[in-house]
PDB file of C-alpha atoms in Angstrom:
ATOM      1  CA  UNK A   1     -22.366 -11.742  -2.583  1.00  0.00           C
ATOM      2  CA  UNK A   2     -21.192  -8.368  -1.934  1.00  0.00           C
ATOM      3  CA  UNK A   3     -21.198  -5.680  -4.625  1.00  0.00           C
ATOM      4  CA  UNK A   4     -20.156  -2.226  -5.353  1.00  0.00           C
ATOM      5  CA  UNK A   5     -21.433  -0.045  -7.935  1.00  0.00           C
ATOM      6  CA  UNK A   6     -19.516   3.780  -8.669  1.00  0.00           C
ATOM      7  CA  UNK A   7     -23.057   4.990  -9.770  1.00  0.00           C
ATOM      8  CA  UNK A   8     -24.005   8.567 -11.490  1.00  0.00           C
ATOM      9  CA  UNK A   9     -28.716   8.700 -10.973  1.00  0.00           C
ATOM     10  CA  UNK A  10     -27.811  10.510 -13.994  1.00  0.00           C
ATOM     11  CA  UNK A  11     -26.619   8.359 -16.263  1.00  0.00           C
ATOM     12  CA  UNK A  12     -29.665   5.867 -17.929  1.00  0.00           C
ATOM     13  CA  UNK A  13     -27.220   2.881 -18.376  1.00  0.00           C
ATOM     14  CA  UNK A  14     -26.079   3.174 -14.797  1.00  0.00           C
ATOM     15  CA  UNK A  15     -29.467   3.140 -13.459  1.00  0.00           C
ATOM     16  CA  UNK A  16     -30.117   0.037 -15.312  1.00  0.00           C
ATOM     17  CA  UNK A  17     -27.121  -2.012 -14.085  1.00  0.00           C
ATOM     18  CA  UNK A  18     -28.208  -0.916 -10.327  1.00  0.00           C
ATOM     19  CA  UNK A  19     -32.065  -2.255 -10.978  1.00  0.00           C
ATOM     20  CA  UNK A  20     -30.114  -5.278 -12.023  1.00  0.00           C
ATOM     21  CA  UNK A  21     -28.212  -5.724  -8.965  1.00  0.00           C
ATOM     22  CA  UNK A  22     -31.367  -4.556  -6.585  1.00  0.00           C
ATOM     23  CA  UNK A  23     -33.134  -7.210  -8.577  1.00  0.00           C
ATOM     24  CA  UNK A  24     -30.230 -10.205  -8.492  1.00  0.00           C
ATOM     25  CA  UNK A  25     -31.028 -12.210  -5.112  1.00  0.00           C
ATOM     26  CA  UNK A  26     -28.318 -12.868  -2.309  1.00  0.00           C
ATOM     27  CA  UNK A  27     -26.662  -9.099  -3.517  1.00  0.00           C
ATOM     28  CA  UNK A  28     -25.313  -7.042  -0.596  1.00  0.00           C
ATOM     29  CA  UNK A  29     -25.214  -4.331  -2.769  1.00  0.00           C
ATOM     30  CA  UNK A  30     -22.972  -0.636  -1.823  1.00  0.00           C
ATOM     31  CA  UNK A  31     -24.032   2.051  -3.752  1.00  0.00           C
ATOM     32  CA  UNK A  32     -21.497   5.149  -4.421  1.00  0.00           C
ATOM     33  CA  UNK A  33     -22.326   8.313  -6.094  1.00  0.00           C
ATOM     34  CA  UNK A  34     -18.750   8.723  -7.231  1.00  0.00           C
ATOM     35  CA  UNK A  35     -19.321  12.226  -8.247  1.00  0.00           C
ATOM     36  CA  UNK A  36     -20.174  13.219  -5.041  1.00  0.00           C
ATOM     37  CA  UNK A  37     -17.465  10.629  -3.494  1.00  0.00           C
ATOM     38  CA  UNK A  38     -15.090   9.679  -5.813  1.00  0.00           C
ATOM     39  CA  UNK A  39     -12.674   6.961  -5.694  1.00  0.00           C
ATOM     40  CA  UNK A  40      -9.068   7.287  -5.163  1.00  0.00           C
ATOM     41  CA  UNK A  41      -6.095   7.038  -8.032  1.00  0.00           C
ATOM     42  CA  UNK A  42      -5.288   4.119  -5.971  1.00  0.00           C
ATOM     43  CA  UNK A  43      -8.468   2.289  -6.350  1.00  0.00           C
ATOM     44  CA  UNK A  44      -9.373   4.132  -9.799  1.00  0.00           C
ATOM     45  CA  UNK A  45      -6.003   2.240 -10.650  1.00  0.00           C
ATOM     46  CA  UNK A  46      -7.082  -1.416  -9.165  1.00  0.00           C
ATOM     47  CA  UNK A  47     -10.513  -1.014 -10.666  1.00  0.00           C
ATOM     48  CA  UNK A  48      -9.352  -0.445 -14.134  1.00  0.00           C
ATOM     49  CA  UNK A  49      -6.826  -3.456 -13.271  1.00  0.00           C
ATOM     50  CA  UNK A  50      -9.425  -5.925 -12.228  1.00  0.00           C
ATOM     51  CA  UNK A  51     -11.511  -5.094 -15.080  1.00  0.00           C
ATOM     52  CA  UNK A  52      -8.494  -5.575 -17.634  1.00  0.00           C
ATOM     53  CA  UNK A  53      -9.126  -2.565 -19.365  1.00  0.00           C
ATOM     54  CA  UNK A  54      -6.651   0.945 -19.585  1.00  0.00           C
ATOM     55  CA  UNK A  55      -6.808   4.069 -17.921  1.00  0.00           C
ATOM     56  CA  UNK A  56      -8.111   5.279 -21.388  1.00  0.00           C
ATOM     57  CA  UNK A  57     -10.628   2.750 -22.183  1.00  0.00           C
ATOM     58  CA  UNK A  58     -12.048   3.758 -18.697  1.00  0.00           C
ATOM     59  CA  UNK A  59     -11.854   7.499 -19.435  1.00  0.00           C
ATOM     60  CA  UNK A  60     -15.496   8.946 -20.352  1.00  0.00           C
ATOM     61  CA  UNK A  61     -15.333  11.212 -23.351  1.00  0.00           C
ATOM     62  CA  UNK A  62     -18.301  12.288 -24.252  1.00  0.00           C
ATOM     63  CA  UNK A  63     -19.817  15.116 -21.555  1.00  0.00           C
ATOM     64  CA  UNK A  64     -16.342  15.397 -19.892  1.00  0.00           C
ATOM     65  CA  UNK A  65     -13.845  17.893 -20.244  1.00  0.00           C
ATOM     66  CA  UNK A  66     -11.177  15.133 -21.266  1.00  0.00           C
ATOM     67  CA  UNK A  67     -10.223  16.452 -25.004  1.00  0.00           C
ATOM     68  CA  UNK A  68     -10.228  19.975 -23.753  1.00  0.00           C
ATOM     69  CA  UNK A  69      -7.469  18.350 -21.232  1.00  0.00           C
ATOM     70  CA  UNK A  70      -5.659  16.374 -24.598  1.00  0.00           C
ATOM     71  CA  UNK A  71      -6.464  13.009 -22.827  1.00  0.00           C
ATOM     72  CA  UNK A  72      -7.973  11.329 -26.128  1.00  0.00           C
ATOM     73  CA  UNK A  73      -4.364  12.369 -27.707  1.00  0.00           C
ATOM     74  CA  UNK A  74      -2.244   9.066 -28.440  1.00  0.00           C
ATOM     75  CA  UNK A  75       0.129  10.546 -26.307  1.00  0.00           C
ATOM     76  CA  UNK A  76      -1.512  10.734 -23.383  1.00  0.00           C
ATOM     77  CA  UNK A  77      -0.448   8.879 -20.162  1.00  0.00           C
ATOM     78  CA  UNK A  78      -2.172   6.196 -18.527  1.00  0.00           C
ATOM     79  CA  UNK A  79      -0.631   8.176 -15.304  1.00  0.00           C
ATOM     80  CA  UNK A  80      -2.146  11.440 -16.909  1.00  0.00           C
ATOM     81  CA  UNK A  81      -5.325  10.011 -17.172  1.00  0.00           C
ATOM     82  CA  UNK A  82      -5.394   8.666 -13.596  1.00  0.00           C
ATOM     83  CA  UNK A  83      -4.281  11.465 -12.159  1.00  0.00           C
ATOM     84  CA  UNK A  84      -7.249  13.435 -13.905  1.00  0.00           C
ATOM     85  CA  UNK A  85      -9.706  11.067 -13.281  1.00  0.00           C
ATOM     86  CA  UNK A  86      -8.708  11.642  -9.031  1.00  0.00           C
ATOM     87  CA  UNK A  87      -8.794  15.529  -9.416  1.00  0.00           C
ATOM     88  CA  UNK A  88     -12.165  15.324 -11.869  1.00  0.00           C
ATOM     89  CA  UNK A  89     -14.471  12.418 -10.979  1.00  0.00           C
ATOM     90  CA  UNK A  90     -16.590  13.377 -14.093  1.00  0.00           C
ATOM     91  CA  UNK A  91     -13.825  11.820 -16.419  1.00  0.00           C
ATOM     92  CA  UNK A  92     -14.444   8.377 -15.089  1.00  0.00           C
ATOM     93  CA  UNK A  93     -16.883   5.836 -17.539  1.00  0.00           C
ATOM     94  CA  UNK A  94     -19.487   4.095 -15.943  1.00  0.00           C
ATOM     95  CA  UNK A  95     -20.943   2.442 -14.135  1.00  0.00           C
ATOM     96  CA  UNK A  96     -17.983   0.362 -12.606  1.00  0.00           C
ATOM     97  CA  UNK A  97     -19.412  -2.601 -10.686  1.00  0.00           C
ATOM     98  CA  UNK A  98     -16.701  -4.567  -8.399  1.00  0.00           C
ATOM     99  CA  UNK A  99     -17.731  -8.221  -7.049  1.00  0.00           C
ATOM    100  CA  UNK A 100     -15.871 -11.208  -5.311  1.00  0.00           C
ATOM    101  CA  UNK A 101     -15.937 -12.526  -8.852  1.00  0.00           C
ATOM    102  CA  UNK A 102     -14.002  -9.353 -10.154  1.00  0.00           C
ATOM    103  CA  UNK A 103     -15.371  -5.521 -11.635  1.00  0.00           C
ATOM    104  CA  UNK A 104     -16.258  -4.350 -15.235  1.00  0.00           C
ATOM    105  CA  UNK A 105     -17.314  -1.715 -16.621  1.00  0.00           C
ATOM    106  CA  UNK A 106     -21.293  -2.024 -17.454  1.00  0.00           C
ATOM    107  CA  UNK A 107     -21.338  -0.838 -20.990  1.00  0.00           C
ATOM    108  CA  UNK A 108     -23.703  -1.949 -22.223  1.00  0.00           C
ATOM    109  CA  UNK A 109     -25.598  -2.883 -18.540  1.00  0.00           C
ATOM    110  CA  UNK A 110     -25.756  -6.678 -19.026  1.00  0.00           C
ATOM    111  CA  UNK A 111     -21.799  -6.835 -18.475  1.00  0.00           C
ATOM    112  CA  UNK A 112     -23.000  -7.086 -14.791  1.00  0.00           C
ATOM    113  CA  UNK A 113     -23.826 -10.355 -15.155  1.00  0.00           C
ATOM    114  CA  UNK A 114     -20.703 -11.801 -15.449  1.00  0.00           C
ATOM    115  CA  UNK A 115     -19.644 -11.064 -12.076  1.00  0.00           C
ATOM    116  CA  UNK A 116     -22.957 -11.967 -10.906  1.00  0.00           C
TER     117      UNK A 116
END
């Protein structure tokens, strides 16, 4: 099974879902530092769709510059978001993991069993 993870080393619960998936047997596992090499609005857009969550509920608050920007406000735009998340990659959640089986995002890190 192939497997993509939009990692951040940084982040302790996204180092926990990639032990999982180096420790899952039969994983062909792709690992992208999306800070460094973020995705596109386009696939930012297909990920969130995939996982069945919004824009917002993939938007990381906390030690991102999204209130500052007024993306928490009930106002804001799933577009707005989007098109944030493209031109600052540190306003995405994570860690998204995408799979044949479909993507969520690994919050708490045992999610990534489900598309295991």
């Amino acid at each position: 099974m192939k497997a993509t993870i939009w990692h951040n080393p940084k982040c302790g619960t996204s180092r926990k879902t990639l032990a999982i998936l180096e420790e899952t047997p039969g994983v062909d596992l792709a690992v992208v530092e999306y800070l460094k090499n973020p995705p596109t609005r386009a696939k930012l857009e297909q990920l969130f769709s995939d996982a069945g969550i919004t824009p917002q509920e993939g938007l990381r608050v906390r030690g991102s510059p999204a209130e500052e920007l007024g993306l928490t406000k009930a106002d804001a735009t799933a577009d707005q978001i989007l098109d944030a998340m493209a031109e600052e990659p540190m306003l995405i959640n994570r860690p998204l993991v995408e799979t044949e089986i479909g993507v969520r995002l690994c919050r708490p890190q045992d999610i990534v069993q489900e598309i295991l």
